[in-house]
Tab-separated table of C-alpha atoms and ligand atoms in Angstrom:
chain	number	residue	atom	x	y	z
A	1	UNK	CA	-0.107	-0.011	0.027
A	2	UNK	CA	1.581	3.592	-1.160
A	3	UNK	CA	1.023	6.526	1.052
A	4	UNK	CA	-0.221	8.122	-2.037
A	5	UNK	CA	-3.085	6.109	-1.960
A	6	UNK	CA	-4.283	6.884	1.443
A	7	UNK	CA	-3.042	10.190	1.763
A	8	UNK	CA	-2.131	12.280	4.661
A	9	UNK	CA	-5.232	11.879	6.624
A	10	UNK	CA	-5.049	8.106	5.846
A	11	UNK	CA	-1.976	7.794	7.068
A	12	UNK	CA	-2.704	9.473	10.375
A	13	UNK	CA	-5.987	7.598	11.040
A	14	UNK	CA	-4.146	4.202	10.491
A	15	UNK	CA	-1.314	5.087	13.158
A	16	UNK	CA	-4.381	6.158	15.457
A	17	UNK	CA	-6.016	3.159	15.336
A	18	UNK	CA	-2.994	0.592	15.123
A	19	UNK	CA	-0.860	2.444	18.006
A	20	UNK	CA	-2.394	4.102	20.586
A	21	UNK	CA	-5.795	4.041	22.683
A	22	UNK	CA	-7.726	6.321	24.490
A	23	UNK	CA	-6.760	7.096	27.982
A	24	UNK	CA	-8.702	8.991	30.467
A	25	UNK	CA	-5.589	10.830	31.165
A	26	UNK	CA	-5.316	12.029	27.912
A	27	UNK	CA	-9.049	12.249	26.694
A	28	UNK	CA	-7.700	14.388	23.306
A	29	UNK	CA	-5.220	12.989	21.201
A	30	UNK	CA	-4.445	12.017	17.769
A	31	UNK	CA	-6.833	14.147	15.781
A	32	UNK	CA	-7.054	17.899	17.059
A	33	UNK	CA	-5.091	20.509	16.951
A	34	UNK	CA	-3.318	19.478	20.267
A	35	UNK	CA	-3.300	16.506	22.492
A	36	UNK	CA	-4.874	17.648	25.767
A	37	UNK	CA	-3.304	16.118	28.738
A	38	UNK	CA	-4.614	15.901	32.296
A	39	UNK	CA	-2.245	17.096	34.917
A	40	UNK	CA	-4.609	17.500	38.037
A	41	UNK	CA	-8.389	17.752	38.526
A	42	UNK	CA	-8.417	21.103	36.701
A	43	UNK	CA	-5.205	21.821	34.878
A	44	UNK	CA	-4.537	20.612	31.117
A	45	UNK	CA	-1.299	20.454	29.472
A	46	UNK	CA	-1.541	21.007	25.689
A	47	UNK	CA	0.992	19.701	23.247
A	48	UNK	CA	1.250	19.918	19.494
A	49	UNK	CA	3.851	19.903	17.123
A	50	UNK	CA	4.565	20.876	13.354
A	51	UNK	CA	7.266	20.726	11.158
A	52	UNK	CA	8.647	22.877	8.488
A	53	UNK	CA	10.742	21.243	5.527
A	54	UNK	CA	12.646	23.092	3.010
A	55	UNK	CA	11.114	22.295	-0.484
A	56	UNK	CA	7.653	21.317	1.157
A	57	UNK	CA	6.743	23.832	3.079
A	58	UNK	CA	8.876	26.640	2.110
A	59	UNK	CA	11.927	27.536	-0.870
A	60	UNK	CA	14.798	29.930	0.699
A	61	UNK	CA	14.329	31.627	-2.878
A	62	UNK	CA	11.230	33.468	-1.403
A	63	UNK	CA	11.108	33.363	1.912
A	64	UNK	CA	13.362	35.342	4.606
A	65	UNK	CA	15.176	33.502	7.170
A	66	UNK	CA	13.421	35.640	10.041
A	67	UNK	CA	9.933	35.084	8.505
A	68	UNK	CA	10.637	31.459	8.477
A	69	UNK	CA	11.480	31.356	11.957
A	70	UNK	CA	8.337	33.529	13.170
A	71	UNK	CA	6.022	31.249	10.718
A	72	UNK	CA	7.575	27.938	12.410
A	73	UNK	CA	6.305	29.661	15.988
A	74	UNK	CA	3.167	30.727	14.286
A	75	UNK	CA	1.669	27.649	13.072
A	76	UNK	CA	2.389	25.891	16.485
A	77	UNK	CA	0.976	28.909	18.569
A	78	UNK	CA	-2.271	28.760	16.715
A	79	UNK	CA	-2.810	25.029	17.040
A	80	UNK	CA	-2.730	26.192	21.034
A	81	UNK	CA	-4.880	28.875	20.188
A	82	UNK	CA	-7.329	26.334	18.650
A	83	UNK	CA	-7.669	24.507	21.917
A	84	UNK	CA	-8.623	27.958	23.518
A	85	UNK	CA	-5.214	27.481	25.425
A	86	UNK	CA	-2.279	29.689	26.279
A	87	UNK	CA	1.218	29.052	25.124
A	88	UNK	CA	3.845	28.850	27.549
A	89	UNK	CA	6.593	26.742	26.713
A	90	UNK	CA	8.389	25.909	23.109
A	91	UNK	CA	11.309	23.610	22.057
A	92	UNK	CA	13.063	23.778	18.542
A	93	UNK	CA	14.253	20.997	16.334
A	94	UNK	CA	16.876	21.857	13.660
A	95	UNK	CA	17.938	20.074	10.830
A	96	UNK	CA	20.829	22.326	9.221
A	97	UNK	CA	22.570	21.563	5.901
A	98	UNK	CA	26.470	22.050	5.905
A	99	UNK	CA	26.268	25.311	4.032
A	100	UNK	CA	23.951	27.240	6.416
A	101	UNK	CA	25.580	30.308	7.815
A	102	UNK	CA	25.630	31.476	11.698
A	103	UNK	CA	23.715	34.570	10.540
A	104	UNK	CA	21.219	32.465	8.881
A	105	UNK	CA	20.450	30.558	12.065
A	106	UNK	CA	20.516	33.917	13.503
A	107	UNK	CA	17.553	35.157	11.892
A	108	UNK	CA	15.555	32.460	12.329
A	109	UNK	CA	15.798	32.649	15.744
A	110	UNK	CA	15.436	36.219	15.695
A	111	UNK	CA	12.149	36.023	13.811
A	112	UNK	CA	11.078	32.891	16.287
A	113	UNK	CA	12.066	34.677	19.140
A	114	UNK	CA	9.893	37.781	18.250
A	115	UNK	CA	6.589	36.158	18.143
A	116	UNK	CA	7.547	33.852	21.148
A	117	UNK	CA	8.008	37.089	22.938
A	118	UNK	CA	4.803	38.603	22.053
A	119	UNK	CA	3.055	35.850	23.242
A	120	UNK	CA	5.472	35.319	26.453
A	121	UNK	CA	6.594	32.102	25.589
A	122	UNK	CA	9.500	30.792	26.897
A	123	UNK	CA	12.181	28.902	24.493
A	124	UNK	CA	13.050	25.950	26.652
A	125	UNK	CA	15.087	23.253	24.460
A	126	UNK	CA	15.325	21.618	21.471
A	127	UNK	CA	17.303	19.577	18.913
A	128	UNK	CA	20.360	20.019	16.784
A	129	UNK	CA	21.340	17.755	13.822
A	130	UNK	CA	22.993	17.909	10.372
A	131	UNK	CA	20.541	17.522	7.386
A	132	UNK	CA	21.255	15.669	4.115
A	133	UNK	CA	19.414	17.588	2.458
A	134	UNK	CA	17.207	20.879	3.303
A	135	UNK	CA	16.776	22.599	6.061
A	136	UNK	CA	13.840	21.046	8.677
A	137	UNK	CA	12.409	23.339	11.624
A	138	UNK	CA	10.630	21.184	14.071
A	139	UNK	CA	8.856	23.184	17.255
A	140	UNK	CA	7.124	21.414	20.119
A	141	UNK	CA	4.702	23.858	21.729
A	142	UNK	CA	3.200	23.742	25.188
A	143	UNK	CA	0.233	25.670	26.480
A	144	UNK	CA	-2.094	25.448	29.402
A	145	UNK	CA	-5.774	25.210	29.470
A	146	UNK	CA	-8.685	24.789	32.070
A	147	UNK	CA	-10.236	21.625	31.947
A	148	UNK	CA	-13.694	23.049	31.243
A	149	UNK	CA	-12.716	25.191	28.431
A	150	UNK	CA	-11.021	23.118	25.825
A	151	UNK	CA	-12.637	23.620	22.439
A	152	UNK	CA	-11.962	20.255	20.809
A	153	UNK	CA	-12.730	19.370	17.183
A	154	UNK	CA	-15.272	16.593	18.249
A	155	UNK	CA	-18.009	19.254	19.754
A	156	UNK	CA	-20.238	20.593	17.169
A	157	UNK	CA	-23.763	19.529	16.614
A	158	UNK	CA	-26.505	19.629	14.221
A	159	UNK	CA	-27.797	23.135	13.857
A	160	UNK	CA	-24.844	24.990	15.261
A	161	UNK	CA	-23.530	28.030	13.270
A	162	UNK	CA	-20.302	28.206	12.148
A	163	UNK	CA	-17.916	31.308	12.232
A	164	UNK	CA	-14.766	32.133	11.237
A	165	UNK	CA	-12.299	34.841	12.448
A	166	UNK	CA	-11.006	37.584	10.162
A	167	UNK	CA	-11.004	36.994	6.252
A	168	UNK	CA	-9.683	33.861	4.065
A	169	UNK	CA	-7.737	33.174	1.462
A	170	UNK	CA	-5.247	36.232	1.643
A	171	UNK	CA	-2.253	33.913	2.551
A	172	UNK	CA	-2.943	31.181	-0.312
A	173	UNK	CA	-2.969	34.478	-2.762
A	174	UNK	CA	0.276	35.950	-1.464
A	175	UNK	CA	1.911	32.736	-1.615
A	176	UNK	CA	1.030	32.463	-5.585
A	177	UNK	CA	2.325	36.391	-5.882
A	178	UNK	CA	5.319	35.422	-4.222
A	179	UNK	CA	6.012	32.018	-6.066
A	180	UNK	CA	5.192	34.056	-9.519
A	181	UNK	CA	8.391	36.144	-8.773
A	182	UNK	CA	8.684	39.895	-9.029
A	183	UNK	CA	8.139	42.198	-6.057
A	184	UNK	CA	4.421	42.706	-4.851
A	185	UNK	CA	3.958	46.782	-5.261
A	186	UNK	CA	0.569	47.478	-4.644
A	187	UNK	CA	-0.283	47.772	-0.890
A	188	UNK	CA	-3.139	45.234	-1.346
A	189	UNK	CA	-0.447	42.580	-2.948
A	190	UNK	CA	2.130	43.462	0.091
A	191	UNK	CA	-0.564	42.737	2.499
A	192	UNK	CA	-1.282	39.361	0.648
A	193	UNK	CA	2.494	38.672	0.893
A	194	UNK	CA	2.830	39.717	4.431
A	195	UNK	CA	0.067	37.107	5.230
A	196	UNK	CA	1.493	34.171	4.063
A	197	UNK	CA	4.920	35.182	5.254
A	198	UNK	CA	4.438	36.228	8.845
A	199	UNK	CA	1.010	34.686	9.992
A	200	UNK	CA	-0.334	36.055	13.381
A	201	UNK	CA	-1.535	33.324	15.368
A	202	UNK	CA	-5.049	34.430	17.182
A	203	UNK	CA	-3.933	33.228	20.366
A	204	UNK	CA	-6.056	36.213	22.576
A	205	UNK	CA	-9.138	35.439	20.369
A	206	UNK	CA	-8.631	31.689	20.916
A	207	UNK	CA	-8.623	32.244	24.630
A	208	UNK	CA	-11.479	34.489	24.692
A	209	UNK	CA	-13.729	32.663	22.464
A	210	UNK	CA	-12.927	29.459	25.044
A	211	UNK	CA	-13.724	31.413	28.155
A	212	UNK	CA	-16.841	32.450	26.993
A	213	UNK	CA	-18.347	29.194	27.326
A	214	UNK	CA	-19.985	29.501	23.796
A	215	UNK	CA	-17.971	27.724	21.421
A	216	UNK	CA	-19.022	23.957	20.835
A	217	UNK	CA	-15.533	23.142	18.250
A	218	UNK	CA	-12.838	24.989	17.054
A	219	UNK	CA	-9.940	24.323	14.665
A	220	UNK	CA	-7.417	26.704	13.001
A	221	UNK	CA	-7.252	27.390	9.107
A	222	UNK	CA	-4.551	25.733	8.373
A	223	UNK	CA	-4.868	23.571	5.493
A	224	UNK	CA	-7.880	25.794	4.236
A	225	UNK	CA	-11.450	26.253	4.944
A	226	UNK	CA	-12.923	23.192	3.207
A	227	UNK	CA	-10.625	20.720	4.643
A	228	UNK	CA	-10.319	22.194	8.040
A	229	UNK	CA	-14.160	22.319	8.566
A	230	UNK	CA	-14.486	18.650	6.963
A	231	UNK	CA	-11.982	17.773	10.492
A	232	UNK	CA	-14.527	19.434	12.389
A	233	UNK	CA	-17.316	17.635	10.756
A	234	UNK	CA	-15.529	14.437	10.595
A	235	UNK	CA	-14.324	14.438	14.363
A	236	UNK	CA	-18.020	15.563	15.487
A	237	UNK	CA	-19.673	12.919	13.046
A	238	UNK	CA	-22.008	15.871	11.456
A	239	UNK	CA	-22.053	17.850	7.709
A	240	UNK	CA	-22.045	21.343	7.252
A	241	UNK	CA	-23.487	23.965	4.815
A	242	UNK	CA	-21.651	27.342	3.986
A	243	UNK	CA	-22.649	29.999	2.303
A	244	UNK	CA	-20.397	31.307	-0.162
A	245	UNK	CA	-21.987	34.855	-0.100
A	246	UNK	CA	-20.959	35.222	3.683
A	247	UNK	CA	-17.161	34.132	3.189
A	248	UNK	CA	-15.179	36.960	4.325
A	249	UNK	CA	-12.816	38.405	1.899
A	250	UNK	CA	-10.419	41.007	2.501
A	251	UNK	CA	-10.226	43.784	0.205
A	252	UNK	CA	-6.623	43.104	-0.611
A	253	UNK	CA	-7.735	39.771	-1.763
A	254	UNK	CA	-10.535	41.748	-3.923
A	255	UNK	CA	-8.466	44.258	-5.398
A	256	UNK	CA	-5.589	42.744	-6.335
A	257	UNK	CA	-4.889	42.547	-10.050
A	258	UNK	CA	-3.408	39.241	-12.079
A	259	UNK	CA	-4.287	36.598	-9.567
A	260	UNK	CA	-5.165	32.976	-11.215
A	261	UNK	CA	-8.454	32.052	-9.607
A	262	UNK	CA	-11.129	34.069	-8.622
A	263	UNK	CA	-11.255	35.184	-4.205
A	264	UNK	CA	-13.804	32.893	-3.483
A	265	UNK	CA	-11.489	29.789	-4.555
A	266	UNK	CA	-8.778	30.908	-2.253
A	267	UNK	CA	-10.975	31.392	0.912
A	268	UNK	CA	-12.151	27.842	0.003
A	269	UNK	CA	-9.131	25.935	-0.580
A	270	UNK	CA	-6.276	28.071	0.488
A	271	UNK	CA	-4.244	27.175	3.609
A	272	UNK	CA	-2.364	29.021	5.962
A	273	UNK	CA	-4.489	31.717	6.872
A	274	UNK	CA	-4.315	30.598	10.763
A	275	UNK	CA	-7.204	32.228	11.420
A	276	UNK	CA	-10.183	30.213	13.757
A	277	UNK	CA	-12.853	28.313	12.827
A	278	UNK	CA	-15.418	27.553	15.076
A	279	UNK	CA	-18.986	26.650	15.826
A	280	UNK	CA	-21.708	27.756	18.290
A	281	UNK	CA	-25.219	26.561	19.461
A	282	UNK	CA	-27.710	29.046	18.313
A	283	UNK	CA	-28.726	29.846	21.850
A	284	UNK	CA	-25.267	31.378	22.520
A	285	UNK	CA	-24.723	33.281	19.279
A	286	UNK	CA	-26.068	36.487	21.339
A	287	UNK	CA	-23.500	36.089	24.066
A	288	UNK	CA	-20.505	35.602	21.305
A	289	UNK	CA	-21.355	38.781	19.656
A	290	UNK	CA	-21.048	40.676	22.664
A	291	UNK	CA	-17.086	39.268	22.550
A	292	UNK	CA	-15.073	42.050	20.776
A	293	UNK	CA	-13.824	39.646	18.000
A	294	UNK	CA	-13.895	40.287	14.260
A	295	UNK	CA	-15.764	36.960	13.130
A	296	UNK	CA	-18.718	36.184	10.380
A	297	UNK	CA	-21.121	33.830	10.489
A	298	UNK	CA	-20.427	31.725	7.411
A	299	UNK	CA	-22.982	28.659	7.829
A	300	UNK	CA	-24.410	26.084	9.541
A	301	UNK	CA	-23.611	22.403	10.753
A	302	UNK	CA	-25.944	19.601	9.538
A	303	UNK	CA	-27.177	16.183	10.433
A	304	UNK	CA	-26.200	14.877	6.865
A	305	UNK	CA	-22.543	14.023	6.754
A	306	UNK	CA	-21.415	16.316	3.672
A	307	UNK	CA	-19.760	19.412	3.422
A	308	UNK	CA	-22.173	21.686	0.634
A	309	UNK	CA	-21.771	24.999	-0.458
A	310	UNK	CA	-24.623	27.241	-0.931
A	311	UNK	CA	-24.657	29.946	-3.778
A	312	UNK	CA	-26.199	33.120	-4.367
A	313	UNK	CA	-29.406	31.699	-5.749
A	314	UNK	CA	-29.628	28.954	-3.104
A	315	UNK	CA	-28.370	26.033	-4.942
A	316	UNK	CA	-26.143	23.695	-3.120
A	317	UNK	CA	-23.077	22.186	-4.250
A	318	UNK	CA	-20.847	19.633	-2.892
A	319	UNK	CA	-17.519	21.281	-1.020
A	320	UNK	CA	-15.020	19.450	-1.814
A	321	UNK	CA	-11.620	19.281	0.734
A	322	UNK	CA	-8.963	20.724	-1.567
A	323	UNK	CA	-6.563	21.075	1.065
A	324	UNK	CA	-3.185	20.306	1.114
A	325	UNK	CA	-2.369	16.293	1.348
A	326	UNK	CA	1.106	15.582	1.899
A	327	UNK	CA	1.173	12.592	-0.306
A	328	UNK	CA	-1.881	13.881	-2.296
A	329	UNK	CA	-0.773	14.405	-5.614
A	330	UNK	CA	-0.627	18.407	-5.829
A	331	UNK	CA	2.938	20.111	-5.083
A	332	UNK	CA	2.976	22.491	-2.634
A	333	UNK	CA	5.563	24.629	-3.773
A	334	UNK	CA	4.674	24.601	-7.261
A	335	UNK	CA	0.808	24.013	-6.775
A	336	UNK	CA	1.173	21.837	-9.971
A	337	UNK	CA	0.226	17.417	-10.060
A	338	UNK	CA	3.410	15.869	-9.628
B	1	LIG	P1	-2.671	20.318	12.350
B	1	LIG	O1	-2.981	20.863	10.920
B	1	LIG	O2	-3.416	20.709	13.456
B	1	LIG	O3	-1.428	20.546	12.623
B	1	LIG	P2	-2.333	17.713	11.412
B	1	LIG	O4	-3.179	17.706	10.204
B	1	LIG	O5	-1.069	18.038	11.276
B	1	LIG	O6	-2.887	19.209	12.529
B	1	LIG	O7	-2.565	16.527	12.281
B	1	LIG	C1	-3.737	16.036	12.891
B	1	LIG	C2	-3.751	15.011	13.986
B	1	LIG	O8	-2.557	14.148	13.940
B	1	LIG	C3	-2.796	15.793	15.128
B	1	LIG	O9	-3.879	15.404	16.406
B	1	LIG	C4	-1.581	15.429	15.063
B	1	LIG	O10	-0.851	15.180	16.303
B	1	LIG	C5	-1.939	13.730	14.968
B	1	LIG	N1	-0.665	13.151	14.165
B	1	LIG	C6	-0.336	13.798	13.028
B	1	LIG	N2	0.599	12.932	12.556
B	1	LIG	C7	1.162	11.604	13.627
B	1	LIG	C8	1.868	10.836	13.633
B	1	LIG	N3	2.947	10.566	12.406
B	1	LIG	N4	2.006	10.221	14.690
B	1	LIG	C9	0.821	10.241	15.699
B	1	LIG	N5	-0.043	11.374	15.394
B	1	LIG	C10	0.136	12.231	14.426
B	2	LIG	MG1	-4.715	23.053	13.453
């Protein structure tokens, strides 16, 4: 059996069923943004790890080392945010080709440290190895949460409303501009590129949303709306309807000329926005709206286990999860089939 036949999530599903078992001390393990590990009757340790690999996640021709360091912290902080936790400690594993210079490592750590400092996260360890190929950065992020306010992927129920913070599709459009080469001159285009290179993890919003008690399920948008809403639906055993006219698009995305696809396509399938996607029972929507967070209602959870996109005329079509799959046929950096 080849990995390209079962895909990244097929592989993770097999690892999950073959080698792990649910435990009352680790009620949330594989299958969520971070594992939730019980330390005492109320305190929970959140643990997550994400890796960035040269040639797969980034290309040094289009990314500076500072941004790379920033992003490697951001993607992990975002997973703690999605659980409604507070990030506390971080460990950094590096695989470095021999050609790497001290200046490059310093820039990487400057970027990483800038974002860690912003969120008061301490860098407490890691590992350093030579890499035979490209640069590899593997970050472990540890956070803290209260048992009662953890926001797992599995809590969505039929009838819940679906919300996202911020705007969707910007980072994917920014990546396309970067990969096409040339400098992004217009302000809007620069903004899109910035969102790809230096995403802002929604840590404060995640904490506030969890503490409000309004949220039934939450995930961060790392693979794209369709794919990540699909994860909520799968873990919660439900489906969802998303209204295309409700998707929040930035002015930068709508106004930038020369993009290959329509703004909606980036919003549905583009990844790496690191916004928070969450569900709320209707009776809690009024309390939610009193929180001072920029979010938009985009759809509803349904009993039927499928993902549907509703267009302006009310027609429904199946929304396919076109997010990135590491063993799929689409190459992340080139965007073409391999
Ligand atoms: P995210 O996009 O939020 O970082 P992933 O899609 O990377 O999440 O992973 C989905 C889930 O599978 C997570 O709970 C993660 O911890 C788990 N997971 C991923 N790879 C492995 C692996 N090789 N072994 C065990 N668990 C894994
Ligand atoms: Mg995540």
